Amino acid sequence: MPELPEVEGVVRDLAPLVEGRTIKGLSVSDTVVTSKLAGKETIIKGKTVEDFLQDMELMHIQKIVRRSKYIYFHLKKQEQSYLLVSHLGMTGAWFVVDSLNGIAEEKFRKHAHIFLEMEDGGLLIYSDIRRFGEMRLLQSEEDFPPLLDMAPEPFSEEALDHFLEMAEFTKYKSKAIKEVIMDGKVISGCGNIYATEALFHMNIHPARAAKRISRKRKILLFNEIVRVLQESIDAGGSTISDYRSVNGNAGTMQNRLHMYGKKVCSTCETPTKSKQIAGRTSVYCPACQK
C-alpha cells in the first residue's frame, strides 16, 4: 500500500499537470457501475455513480495537496468549494494522458475506472487493479469525520509532542510499538515499509510494547521515522508490486531498504524472522533488534 512518500510523489507529479484546469465531463468503467448497482462501494464512496458524475462536472481544480496517505483535490464550481479525497488503496494510480492508449502498462489500461475529461483537452484517469482505492467528494473534511482524527503531518512542529502524548494513552501503552507507529492517529503516513525500516535502524524489536521504550528512545525513534520518510520522498518513494506515481513513473527507495522484505540482516547477516503485527508481516533481525 502506498505510504506517505509514495503519495507525496504522486501529488508532486500530478499538481503541475492538472492544477488550474477544469473538468469538462466524466465517465466510469462498467466494473464500477455494476459493482455500485450490486450495493458495493467500489472506488466512489458515499454517492451514486450518477450523482458523482453530475457533481464533478465543470469542477475547477484549484490545488492538489497531500494529507497523510490521502490526496486532496481542492475544487470549485459556481463559487462553491469542494474537496475530492482520493486514497490509492493498494494499487491505485493516476495518469494524465491524451487517450487511454497513453497509459503504457496494459494492466493499468485494463483497470482504468475513472475518466475525467479536461476542458482544454486530454484525460485525467484513475486506474486501480484491485479496486481498494476510494474517492469521496466532500464540501470539507468535516463531512467525513475519520479525516479529522489523523495525526499532524510528521514534519510539523506539533507532530513529536502528539506522538509522545498518544503513546502514553492506555489504549497504546501495551501495544507493540510497530502497531502504534503505524496507527494514523498517532503518526500520519507511516505504514509497514517505513515502520520496519525505522525500527531496524533503532535496533527496536517491532513487537516490543510501547511502554517498554523510554521517552528518550521514543524521541529518537520518531526522528528516525521522519528521516526515513524524507529519504524516501527524495528517492521518489518505493516502487514495490503495483505502485506507480503519475504516468507510470517509478521510485528508487526500494533499492535503499535495509530490512523490509529482506531474508538476511544487512548489518550482521543473521537470517531475518517475521511476525504478524496488526495484520501485517513484520520482518526483523533477531540479533540486532531487541
Short mmCIF file of C-alpha atoms in Angstrom, two decimals:
data_model
loop_
_atom_site.label_atom_id
_atom_site.label_comp_id
_atom_site.label_asym_id
_atom_site.label_seq_id
_atom_site.Cartn_x
_atom_site.Cartn_y
_atom_site.Cartn_z
CA MET A 1 0.00 0.00 0.00
CA PRO A 2 1.44 3.42 -0.88
CA GLU A 3 2.60 5.27 2.21
CA LEU A 4 3.31 8.96 2.78
CA PRO A 5 6.38 9.21 0.48
CA GLU A 6 4.63 7.49 -2.42
CA VAL A 7 1.54 9.67 -2.10
CA GLU A 8 3.77 12.75 -1.85
CA GLY A 9 5.41 11.71 -5.11
CA VAL A 10 2.03 11.38 -6.81
CA VAL A 11 0.99 14.84 -5.64
CA ARG A 12 4.25 16.46 -6.74
CA ASP A 13 3.93 14.91 -10.19
CA LEU A 14 0.19 15.49 -10.53
CA ALA A 15 -0.12 19.09 -9.33
CA PRO A 16 1.73 20.86 -12.16
CA LEU A 17 -0.15 18.81 -14.75
CA VAL A 18 -3.73 19.47 -13.62
CA GLU A 19 -3.89 22.42 -11.23
CA GLY A 20 -5.78 25.31 -12.80
CA ARG A 21 -7.68 23.08 -15.23
CA THR A 22 -11.42 22.40 -15.45
CA ILE A 23 -13.17 19.04 -15.70
CA LYS A 24 -15.41 19.09 -18.77
CA GLY A 25 -17.01 15.69 -18.32
CA LEU A 26 -16.60 12.30 -16.67
CA SER A 27 -17.21 8.62 -17.22
CA VAL A 28 -16.59 5.48 -15.21
CA SER A 29 -15.90 1.87 -16.08
CA ASP A 30 -18.64 -0.73 -16.40
CA THR A 31 -16.98 -2.50 -13.47
CA VAL A 32 -17.68 0.42 -11.14
CA VAL A 33 -21.25 0.83 -12.41
CA THR A 34 -22.02 -2.88 -12.00
CA SER A 35 -20.45 -3.03 -8.56
CA LYS A 36 -22.32 0.02 -7.35
CA LEU A 37 -25.60 -1.39 -8.62
CA ALA A 38 -24.83 -4.53 -6.62
CA GLY A 39 -24.56 -2.42 -3.48
CA LYS A 40 -20.76 -2.30 -3.28
CA GLU A 41 -18.95 0.94 -2.54
CA THR A 42 -16.40 0.41 -5.32
CA ILE A 43 -13.96 3.36 -5.50
CA ILE A 44 -16.71 6.03 -5.45
CA LYS A 45 -17.76 6.30 -1.81
CA GLY A 46 -20.86 7.90 -0.37
CA LYS A 47 -22.50 8.78 -3.69
CA THR A 48 -24.20 7.04 -6.57
CA VAL A 49 -22.31 6.99 -9.84
CA GLU A 50 -24.87 9.37 -11.35
CA ASP A 51 -24.52 11.91 -8.54
CA PHE A 52 -20.73 11.71 -8.61
CA LEU A 53 -20.59 12.33 -12.37
CA GLN A 54 -23.03 15.22 -12.16
CA ASP A 55 -21.38 16.84 -9.16
CA MET A 56 -17.85 16.59 -10.58
CA GLU A 57 -18.72 18.01 -13.99
CA LEU A 58 -17.29 21.52 -14.58
CA MET A 59 -15.28 21.42 -11.37
CA HIS A 60 -12.20 23.67 -11.45
CA ILE A 61 -9.11 22.05 -9.94
CA GLN A 62 -7.61 24.77 -7.77
CA LYS A 63 -4.97 22.90 -5.80
CA ILE A 64 -3.74 19.37 -5.06
CA VAL A 65 -2.05 18.55 -1.75
CA ARG A 66 -1.20 15.51 0.33
CA ARG A 67 -2.62 14.84 3.79
CA SER A 68 -1.14 11.73 5.40
CA LYS A 69 -1.79 8.97 2.81
CA TYR A 70 -4.59 10.88 1.08
CA ILE A 71 -4.61 13.13 -1.96
CA TYR A 72 -6.76 16.23 -1.52
CA PHE A 73 -8.12 17.84 -4.70
CA HIS A 74 -9.36 21.32 -3.76
CA LEU A 75 -12.13 22.07 -6.25
CA LYS A 76 -14.51 24.90 -7.01
CA LYS A 77 -17.73 25.21 -9.02
CA GLN A 78 -20.07 28.19 -9.13
CA GLU A 79 -18.29 29.85 -6.19
CA GLN A 80 -18.78 26.74 -4.03
CA SER A 81 -15.67 24.97 -2.74
CA TYR A 82 -15.38 21.18 -2.64
CA LEU A 83 -12.84 18.59 -1.58
CA LEU A 84 -12.22 15.39 -3.54
CA VAL A 85 -10.36 12.98 -1.27
CA SER A 86 -8.51 10.21 -3.07
CA HIS A 87 -6.90 7.19 -1.40
CA LEU A 88 -4.85 4.91 -3.64
CA GLY A 89 -5.61 1.74 -1.71
CA MET A 90 -3.07 -0.91 -2.69
CA THR A 91 -2.88 -0.47 -6.46
CA GLY A 92 -4.35 2.90 -7.38
CA ALA A 93 -2.58 5.19 -9.86
CA TRP A 94 -3.29 8.47 -11.66
CA PHE A 95 -2.48 9.16 -15.31
CA VAL A 96 -2.57 12.39 -17.31
CA VAL A 97 -2.79 11.34 -20.96
CA ASP A 98 -4.30 12.25 -24.32
CA SER A 99 -6.14 8.93 -24.53
CA LEU A 100 -6.40 5.59 -22.73
CA ASN A 101 -3.67 4.23 -25.01
CA GLY A 102 -1.32 6.77 -23.46
CA ILE A 103 -1.09 4.51 -20.40
CA ALA A 104 1.97 2.37 -21.14
CA GLU A 105 1.31 -0.66 -18.92
CA GLU A 106 -1.52 -2.87 -20.08
CA LYS A 107 -2.58 -3.84 -16.54
CA PHE A 108 -3.31 -0.19 -15.75
CA ARG A 109 -5.12 0.37 -19.06
CA LYS A 110 -7.25 -2.71 -18.38
CA HIS A 111 -8.20 -1.49 -14.92
CA ALA A 112 -8.86 2.19 -15.67
CA HIS A 113 -12.04 3.12 -13.81
CA ILE A 114 -12.49 6.90 -13.57
CA PHE A 115 -12.07 9.14 -16.63
CA LEU A 116 -12.00 12.93 -16.19
CA GLU A 117 -12.06 14.80 -19.48
CA MET A 118 -10.27 18.15 -19.28
CA GLU A 119 -11.85 21.25 -20.81
CA ASP A 120 -8.57 22.13 -22.54
CA GLY A 121 -8.05 18.59 -23.84
CA GLY A 122 -6.69 15.31 -22.55
CA LEU A 123 -7.75 12.99 -19.75
CA LEU A 124 -7.06 12.53 -16.06
CA ILE A 125 -7.55 8.81 -15.45
CA TYR A 126 -7.68 6.85 -12.22
CA SER A 127 -6.70 3.18 -12.56
CA ASP A 128 -6.91 0.61 -9.79
CA ILE A 129 -6.09 -3.06 -10.35
CA ARG A 130 -7.57 -4.37 -7.10
CA ARG A 131 -10.14 -1.59 -6.64
CA PHE A 132 -9.33 -0.97 -2.97
CA GLY A 133 -8.85 2.76 -3.58
CA GLU A 134 -11.52 5.31 -2.86
CA MET A 135 -12.79 8.74 -3.81
CA ARG A 136 -15.04 10.92 -1.69
CA LEU A 137 -16.46 14.22 -2.86
CA LEU A 138 -17.00 16.43 0.19
CA GLN A 139 -17.57 20.06 0.96
CA SER A 140 -14.99 19.86 3.76
CA GLU A 141 -13.13 17.37 5.95
CA GLU A 142 -15.94 17.64 8.49
CA ASP A 143 -18.18 15.69 6.09
CA PHE A 144 -16.05 12.59 6.71
CA PRO A 145 -15.04 12.65 10.43
CA PRO A 146 -12.27 9.98 10.20
CA LEU A 147 -10.19 12.56 8.34
CA LEU A 148 -10.28 14.78 11.43
CA ASP A 149 -8.69 12.01 13.54
CA MET A 150 -5.45 11.93 11.55
CA ALA A 151 -2.29 12.83 13.42
CA PRO A 152 -0.41 16.00 12.46
CA GLU A 153 1.92 15.75 9.50
CA PRO A 154 5.16 14.13 10.78
CA PHE A 155 7.22 17.09 9.52
CA SER A 156 5.18 19.61 11.51
CA GLU A 157 6.29 21.14 14.82
CA GLU A 158 3.46 19.57 16.81
CA ALA A 159 3.92 16.02 15.50
CA LEU A 160 6.52 14.86 18.04
CA ASP A 161 4.56 16.07 21.07
CA HIS A 162 1.42 14.47 19.62
CA PHE A 163 3.23 11.15 19.21
CA LEU A 164 4.64 11.20 22.74
CA GLU A 165 1.26 12.08 24.22
CA MET A 166 -0.62 9.41 22.26
CA ALA A 167 1.96 6.74 23.12
CA GLU A 168 1.13 7.27 26.81
CA PHE A 169 -2.58 6.62 26.34
CA THR A 170 -3.78 3.40 27.94
CA LYS A 171 -5.02 2.31 24.52
CA TYR A 172 -1.48 2.28 23.13
CA LYS A 173 0.89 1.67 26.04
CA SER A 174 0.66 -2.12 25.96
CA LYS A 175 0.56 -2.45 22.19
CA ALA A 176 3.52 -3.44 20.04
CA ILE A 177 5.47 -0.33 19.09
CA LYS A 178 5.13 -1.14 15.41
CA GLU A 179 1.35 -1.20 15.69
CA VAL A 180 1.46 2.15 17.48
CA ILE A 181 3.60 3.95 14.91
CA MET A 182 1.53 2.54 12.02
CA ASP A 183 -1.64 3.99 13.54
CA GLY A 184 -2.56 7.10 11.56
CA LYS A 185 -3.98 8.70 14.68
CA VAL A 186 -0.51 8.54 16.26
CA ILE A 187 1.79 9.26 13.30
CA SER A 188 0.47 10.24 9.88
CA GLY A 189 1.57 8.29 6.85
CA CYS A 190 3.91 5.71 8.38
CA GLY A 191 2.98 2.22 7.21
CA ASN A 192 4.62 -1.18 7.11
CA ILE A 193 7.62 -0.33 4.94
CA TYR A 194 8.89 2.70 6.82
CA ALA A 195 7.94 1.43 10.27
CA THR A 196 10.03 -1.67 9.51
CA GLU A 197 12.98 0.44 8.39
CA ALA A 198 12.89 2.91 11.29
CA LEU A 199 12.65 0.17 13.92
CA PHE A 200 15.58 -1.67 12.34
CA HIS A 201 17.76 1.44 12.34
CA MET A 202 16.88 1.96 16.02
CA ASN A 203 17.51 -1.72 16.90
CA ILE A 204 13.99 -1.98 18.36
CA HIS A 205 12.05 -5.23 18.09
CA PRO A 206 8.71 -4.49 16.36
CA ALA A 207 6.75 -6.42 18.98
CA ARG A 208 8.22 -4.56 21.96
CA ALA A 209 5.47 -2.88 23.97
CA ALA A 210 5.40 0.90 23.68
CA LYS A 211 5.57 1.24 27.47
CA ARG A 212 8.89 -0.62 27.47
CA ILE A 213 10.56 2.09 25.42
CA SER A 214 11.88 5.16 27.23
CA ARG A 215 10.74 8.65 26.35
CA LYS A 216 14.25 9.48 25.11
CA ARG A 217 14.25 6.47 22.82
CA LYS A 218 10.76 7.27 21.58
CA ILE A 219 12.00 10.71 20.56
CA LEU A 220 14.92 9.16 18.69
CA LEU A 221 12.55 6.69 17.04
CA PHE A 222 10.21 9.44 15.92
CA ASN A 223 13.13 11.40 14.46
CA GLU A 224 14.25 8.27 12.61
CA ILE A 225 10.79 7.78 11.16
CA VAL A 226 10.84 11.35 9.87
CA ARG A 227 14.33 10.85 8.43
CA VAL A 228 13.34 7.64 6.62
CA LEU A 229 10.16 9.23 5.26
CA GLN A 230 12.14 12.20 3.94
CA GLU A 231 14.78 9.93 2.40
CA SER A 232 12.03 8.06 0.57
CA ILE A 233 10.38 11.27 -0.64
CA ASP A 234 13.73 12.34 -2.06
CA ALA A 235 14.04 8.96 -3.80
CA GLY A 236 10.57 9.13 -5.30
CA GLY A 237 9.12 6.52 -2.93
CA SER A 238 9.36 2.74 -3.04
CA THR A 239 8.09 1.05 -6.20
CA ILE A 240 7.00 -2.32 -4.86
CA SER A 241 4.43 -4.51 -6.60
CA ASP A 242 1.91 -2.32 -8.45
CA TYR A 243 2.73 1.13 -7.05
CA ARG A 244 3.34 3.82 -9.67
CA SER A 245 3.48 7.57 -9.44
CA VAL A 246 1.78 9.67 -12.14
CA ASN A 247 2.00 8.24 -15.69
CA GLY A 248 3.73 5.08 -14.52
CA ASN A 249 6.81 6.72 -13.01
CA ALA A 250 8.73 4.58 -10.51
CA GLY A 251 10.66 5.46 -7.37
CA THR A 252 14.02 4.09 -6.20
CA MET A 253 13.66 3.85 -2.42
CA GLN A 254 13.20 0.07 -2.70
CA ASN A 255 16.89 -0.12 -3.58
CA ARG A 256 17.81 1.57 -0.28
CA LEU A 257 15.71 -0.51 2.11
CA HIS A 258 17.72 -2.34 4.77
CA MET A 259 15.12 -4.64 6.37
CA TYR A 260 11.75 -4.58 4.62
CA GLY A 261 11.43 -7.73 2.53
CA LYS A 262 14.95 -8.92 3.37
CA LYS A 263 15.95 -12.52 4.08
CA VAL A 264 19.25 -11.62 5.74
CA CYS A 265 20.15 -8.71 8.03
CA SER A 266 22.21 -6.09 6.20
CA THR A 267 24.19 -5.39 9.38
CA CYS A 268 25.07 -8.80 10.86
CA GLU A 269 23.95 -11.20 8.09
CA THR A 270 21.72 -13.12 10.51
CA PRO A 271 18.67 -14.63 8.77
CA THR A 272 15.68 -12.40 9.40
CA LYS A 273 12.45 -13.50 11.04
CA SER A 274 8.90 -12.34 10.53
CA LYS A 275 5.93 -11.87 12.82
CA GLN A 276 2.34 -10.81 12.26
CA ILE A 277 1.68 -7.49 13.99
CA ALA A 278 -1.59 -5.62 13.47
CA GLY A 279 -2.34 -7.83 10.49
CA ARG A 280 0.91 -7.01 8.71
CA THR A 281 4.03 -9.10 8.23
CA SER A 282 6.83 -7.57 10.29
CA VAL A 283 10.35 -8.52 9.24
CA TYR A 284 13.12 -8.02 11.79
CA CYS A 285 16.61 -9.16 12.78
CA PRO A 286 16.51 -11.38 15.89
CA ALA A 287 20.12 -10.44 16.69
CA CYS A 288 20.04 -6.68 16.20
CA GLN A 289 16.52 -5.83 17.30
CA LYS A 290 15.62 -6.37 20.95
#
